[in-house]
CSV table of C-alpha atoms in Angstrom, one decimal:
chain,number,residue,atom,x,y,z
A,1,GLN,CA,176.4,107.9,61.4
A,2,ILE,CA,178.3,110.1,63.9
A,3,THR,CA,180.2,108.4,66.7
A,4,LEU,CA,182.8,109.7,69.2
A,5,LYS,CA,184.9,107.8,71.6
A,6,GLU,CA,187.2,109.1,74.4
A,7,SER,CA,190.5,107.4,75.3
A,8,GLY,CA,193.2,108.1,77.8
A,9,PRO,CA,194.5,107.1,81.2
A,10,THR,CA,192.0,105.9,83.9
A,11,LEU,CA,194.4,106.9,86.7
A,12,VAL,CA,196.7,109.9,87.0
A,13,LYS,CA,198.7,111.2,89.9
A,14,PRO,CA,198.2,114.7,91.4
A,15,THR,CA,200.3,117.4,89.6
A,16,GLN,CA,200.5,115.2,86.5
A,17,THR,CA,199.2,116.3,83.1
A,18,LEU,CA,196.1,114.5,81.7
A,19,THR,CA,195.9,113.9,77.9
A,20,LEU,CA,192.6,112.7,76.5
A,21,THR,CA,191.9,111.8,72.9
A,22,CYS,CA,188.5,112.0,71.2
A,23,THR,CA,188.4,109.8,68.1
A,24,PHE,CA,185.4,110.4,65.9
A,25,SER,CA,183.8,109.2,62.7
A,26,GLY,CA,180.9,110.2,60.5
A,27,PHE,CA,182.0,113.8,60.0
A,28,SER,CA,185.1,115.9,59.2
A,29,LEU,CA,186.3,118.7,61.4
A,30,SER,CA,187.4,120.5,58.3
A,31,THR,CA,183.7,121.0,57.4
A,32,SER,CA,182.7,124.6,57.9
A,33,GLY,CA,180.7,125.2,61.1
A,34,LEU,CA,181.4,122.0,63.0
A,35,GLY,CA,183.0,121.7,66.4
A,36,VAL,CA,184.0,119.2,69.1
A,37,GLY,CA,183.8,120.0,72.8
A,38,TRP,CA,184.8,118.4,76.1
A,39,ILE,CA,182.5,118.2,79.1
A,40,ARG,CA,183.2,116.5,82.4
A,41,GLN,CA,181.1,115.2,85.3
A,42,PRO,CA,182.5,114.4,88.7
A,43,PRO,CA,180.8,111.4,90.3
A,44,GLY,CA,177.3,112.2,91.4
A,45,LYS,CA,177.6,115.8,90.3
A,46,ALA,CA,176.5,118.0,87.4
A,47,LEU,CA,178.0,118.4,83.9
A,48,GLU,CA,180.7,121.0,83.4
A,49,TRP,CA,181.6,122.5,80.0
A,50,LEU,CA,185.4,122.5,79.5
A,51,ALA,CA,186.5,123.4,76.0
A,52,LEU,CA,185.5,123.6,72.4
A,53,ILE,CA,187.4,123.6,69.1
A,54,TYR,CA,185.8,124.7,65.8
A,55,TRP,CA,186.6,123.6,62.2
A,56,ASP,CA,188.6,126.8,61.7
A,57,ASP,CA,190.8,126.0,64.8
A,58,ASP,CA,189.0,128.7,66.9
A,59,ARG,CA,189.3,127.5,70.5
A,60,ARG,CA,187.2,128.3,73.5
A,61,TYR,CA,187.9,127.4,77.2
A,62,ARG,CA,186.1,127.5,80.5
A,63,PRO,CA,187.4,130.7,82.0
A,64,SER,CA,188.2,129.2,85.4
A,65,LEU,CA,190.3,126.4,83.9
A,66,LYS,CA,191.7,128.3,80.9
A,67,SER,CA,195.3,128.3,82.2
A,68,ARG,CA,195.3,124.5,82.6
A,69,LEU,CA,193.5,123.4,79.4
A,70,THR,CA,194.6,123.0,75.8
A,71,ILE,CA,192.4,121.7,73.0
A,72,THR,CA,193.8,120.7,69.6
A,73,LYS,CA,192.6,118.9,66.6
A,74,ASP,CA,194.2,116.5,64.0
A,75,THR,CA,191.8,116.6,61.1
A,76,SER,CA,193.7,113.9,59.2
A,77,LYS,CA,193.2,111.5,62.1
A,78,ASN,CA,189.7,112.6,63.0
A,79,GLN,CA,190.9,113.3,66.5
A,80,VAL,CA,190.6,116.1,69.1
A,81,VAL,CA,192.9,116.1,72.0
A,82,LEU,CA,192.4,117.8,75.4
A,83,THR,CA,195.3,118.3,77.8
A,84,MET,CA,194.8,119.4,81.4
A,85,THR,CA,197.8,120.3,83.5
A,86,ASN,CA,198.4,120.0,87.3
A,87,MET,CA,195.7,117.5,87.9
A,88,ASP,CA,194.1,117.4,91.4
A,89,PRO,CA,191.8,114.9,93.1
A,90,VAL,CA,188.9,117.3,92.5
A,91,ASP,CA,189.4,116.7,88.7
A,92,THR,CA,188.3,113.1,89.2
A,93,ALA,CA,185.4,112.8,86.7
A,94,THR,CA,183.9,111.2,83.7
A,95,TYR,CA,185.2,113.1,80.7
A,96,TYR,CA,183.0,113.3,77.6
A,97,CYS,CA,183.7,114.6,74.1
A,98,ALA,CA,180.7,115.8,72.0
A,99,HIS,CA,179.9,117.0,68.5
A,100,THR,CA,178.3,120.4,67.8
A,101,LEU,CA,176.7,121.3,64.6
A,102,GLY,CA,177.8,124.9,64.4
A,103,ILE,CA,178.8,128.1,66.2
A,104,ALA,CA,176.4,128.6,69.1
A,105,ALA,CA,174.9,125.1,68.8
A,106,ALA,CA,174.1,122.4,71.3
A,107,PHE,CA,175.9,119.1,71.6
A,108,ASP,CA,174.0,116.6,69.5
A,109,TYR,CA,176.3,113.6,69.6
A,110,TRP,CA,178.2,112.4,72.6
A,111,GLY,CA,180.9,109.8,73.3
A,112,GLN,CA,180.4,107.2,76.0
A,113,GLY,CA,182.7,109.0,78.4
A,114,THR,CA,185.9,107.9,80.2
A,115,LEU,CA,186.4,107.9,83.9
A,116,VAL,CA,189.6,109.6,85.1
A,117,THR,CA,190.6,109.2,88.7
A,118,VAL,CA,193.2,111.5,90.2
A,119,SER,CA,195.0,109.8,93.1
A,120,SER,CA,198.4,109.1,94.4
B,1,ASP,CA,179.9,134.1,83.8
B,2,ILE,CA,176.3,133.3,83.2
B,3,GLN,CA,174.8,131.1,85.9
B,4,MET,CA,172.1,128.5,85.2
B,5,THR,CA,169.8,127.5,88.0
B,6,GLN,CA,167.3,124.6,87.7
B,7,SER,CA,164.4,123.8,89.9
B,8,PRO,CA,163.4,121.6,91.5
B,9,SER,CA,166.6,119.6,92.2
B,10,THR,CA,164.5,116.4,92.6
B,11,LEU,CA,161.0,115.7,91.4
B,12,SER,CA,158.8,112.7,92.3
B,13,ALA,CA,156.1,111.9,89.8
B,14,SER,CA,154.0,109.0,88.5
B,15,VAL,CA,153.6,107.5,85.1
B,16,GLY,CA,151.2,109.7,83.2
B,17,ASP,CA,151.9,112.9,85.1
B,18,ARG,CA,152.6,116.2,83.4
B,19,VAL,CA,156.1,117.3,84.6
B,20,THR,CA,157.6,120.7,84.4
B,21,ILE,CA,161.3,121.7,85.1
B,22,THR,CA,162.4,125.3,85.2
B,23,CYS,CA,165.8,126.7,84.3
B,24,ARG,CA,166.7,130.3,85.0
B,25,ALA,CA,169.6,132.3,83.6
B,26,SER,CA,171.4,135.0,85.6
B,27,GLU,CA,171.1,137.3,82.6
B,28,SER,CA,169.3,137.2,79.3
B,29,ILE,CA,170.5,134.4,77.0
B,30,SER,CA,167.9,135.0,74.2
B,31,SER,CA,166.9,131.4,73.2
B,32,TRP,CA,170.3,129.8,73.4
B,33,LEU,CA,169.3,127.0,75.6
B,34,ALA,CA,169.3,123.2,75.3
B,35,TRP,CA,167.8,120.4,77.4
B,36,TYR,CA,169.5,117.0,77.9
B,37,GLN,CA,168.4,113.8,79.5
B,38,GLN,CA,170.9,111.6,81.3
B,39,LYS,CA,170.4,108.1,82.6
B,40,PRO,CA,172.9,106.5,85.1
B,41,GLY,CA,176.1,105.5,83.6
B,42,LYS,CA,175.2,107.0,80.2
B,43,ALA,CA,176.1,110.1,78.2
B,44,PRO,CA,173.6,112.9,78.1
B,45,LYS,CA,171.1,112.9,75.2
B,46,LEU,CA,170.0,116.1,73.5
B,47,LEU,CA,166.2,116.7,73.7
B,48,ILE,CA,165.6,120.3,72.9
B,49,TYR,CA,167.8,123.0,71.4
B,50,LYS,CA,167.2,126.7,70.8
B,51,ALA,CA,164.8,126.6,73.8
B,52,SER,CA,161.9,125.0,71.9
B,53,SER,CA,163.2,123.0,68.9
B,54,LEU,CA,162.7,119.3,69.3
B,55,GLU,CA,165.7,117.2,68.4
B,56,SER,CA,165.1,114.6,65.7
B,57,GLY,CA,163.9,111.3,67.1
B,58,VAL,CA,162.8,112.7,70.5
B,59,PRO,CA,159.2,111.9,71.4
B,60,SER,CA,156.7,114.7,71.1
B,61,ARG,CA,155.7,114.5,74.7
B,62,PHE,CA,158.9,116.6,75.4
B,63,SER,CA,158.6,120.3,74.8
B,64,GLY,CA,160.6,123.4,75.7
B,65,SER,CA,159.6,127.0,76.1
B,66,GLY,CA,160.9,130.4,77.2
B,67,SER,CA,163.3,133.0,76.3
B,68,GLY,CA,165.5,135.6,78.0
B,69,THR,CA,166.1,134.3,81.5
B,70,GLU,CA,163.3,131.8,82.2
B,71,PHE,CA,162.8,128.5,80.5
B,72,THR,CA,160.8,125.3,81.0
B,73,LEU,CA,161.0,121.7,79.9
B,74,THR,CA,157.7,119.9,80.0
B,75,ILE,CA,156.9,116.2,79.7
B,76,SER,CA,153.3,116.0,78.9
B,77,SER,CA,152.7,112.4,80.0
B,78,LEU,CA,155.6,110.9,81.9
B,79,GLN,CA,156.6,107.4,80.7
B,80,PRO,CA,158.7,104.8,82.5
B,81,ASP,CA,161.6,105.5,80.2
B,82,ASP,CA,161.6,109.2,81.3
B,83,PHE,CA,162.9,108.6,84.8
B,84,ALA,CA,166.3,110.3,84.6
B,85,THR,CA,168.2,113.4,85.3
B,86,TYR,CA,167.6,116.5,83.1
B,87,TYR,CA,170.1,119.3,82.5
B,88,CYS,CA,169.6,122.7,80.9
B,89,GLN,CA,172.6,124.3,79.1
B,90,HIS,CA,173.2,127.8,77.9
B,91,TYR,CA,175.4,127.8,74.9
B,92,ASN,CA,176.9,130.4,72.6
B,93,SER,CA,180.0,130.7,70.4
B,94,PHE,CA,182.2,131.3,73.4
B,95,SER,CA,181.2,128.7,76.0
B,96,GLY,CA,178.5,126.7,77.6
B,97,THR,CA,177.1,126.5,81.1
B,98,PHE,CA,175.0,123.6,82.5
B,99,GLY,CA,172.4,123.8,85.2
B,100,GLN,CA,172.9,121.6,88.3
B,101,GLY,CA,170.3,119.0,87.1
B,102,THR,CA,166.8,117.8,88.0
B,103,LYS,CA,166.3,114.2,88.9
B,104,VAL,CA,162.9,112.9,88.1
B,105,GLU,CA,162.1,110.0,90.4
B,106,ILE,CA,159.3,107.5,90.6
B,107,LYS,CA,156.7,108.5,93.1
């Protein structure tokens, strides 16, 4: 079965760079059509789509955050990494990674999420 | 960017009620819309994709309809397990935008 799990720091300081890793099983990101995305949710607020990487290394970013985000994949390790630069307290949120079955497809499997707090 | 607006923000209902949540897109998105259920402290769960297709394993009391700019999620008979927050999401090959959520509360 498909599982995903996010890992990374729980606390980062303002201006630092956040690096989150999504480790997954049950599928290969070398399979045509598949993708893994990142979504975040500030405490008590709505979900926010951040980035998506496809099997062919095509990458998509939230326009308003594009300059701060980088998404990469390591197919051999079954991992997707999201980096976000210049972290600010408003970036405090639970960060989720999720699987998508194809181009223009919904997220059908989600990780449990990891809470990242930005504070000095 | 396409904006997704859900209504209402909060809905109070009783077990057995028929519940309808609306999601409006700022421009036509064809049928590229999904609905998710989220419970406190948990990841979202996919209910509906492509506006009206029921995800495998999701109870048939959930249904979705609409195309273009207006969409609805309907729960035909609300069950205790259905009290949660529901999000719509427009998705395409370039990005995805979520609505602000609708919390379904016990009346």
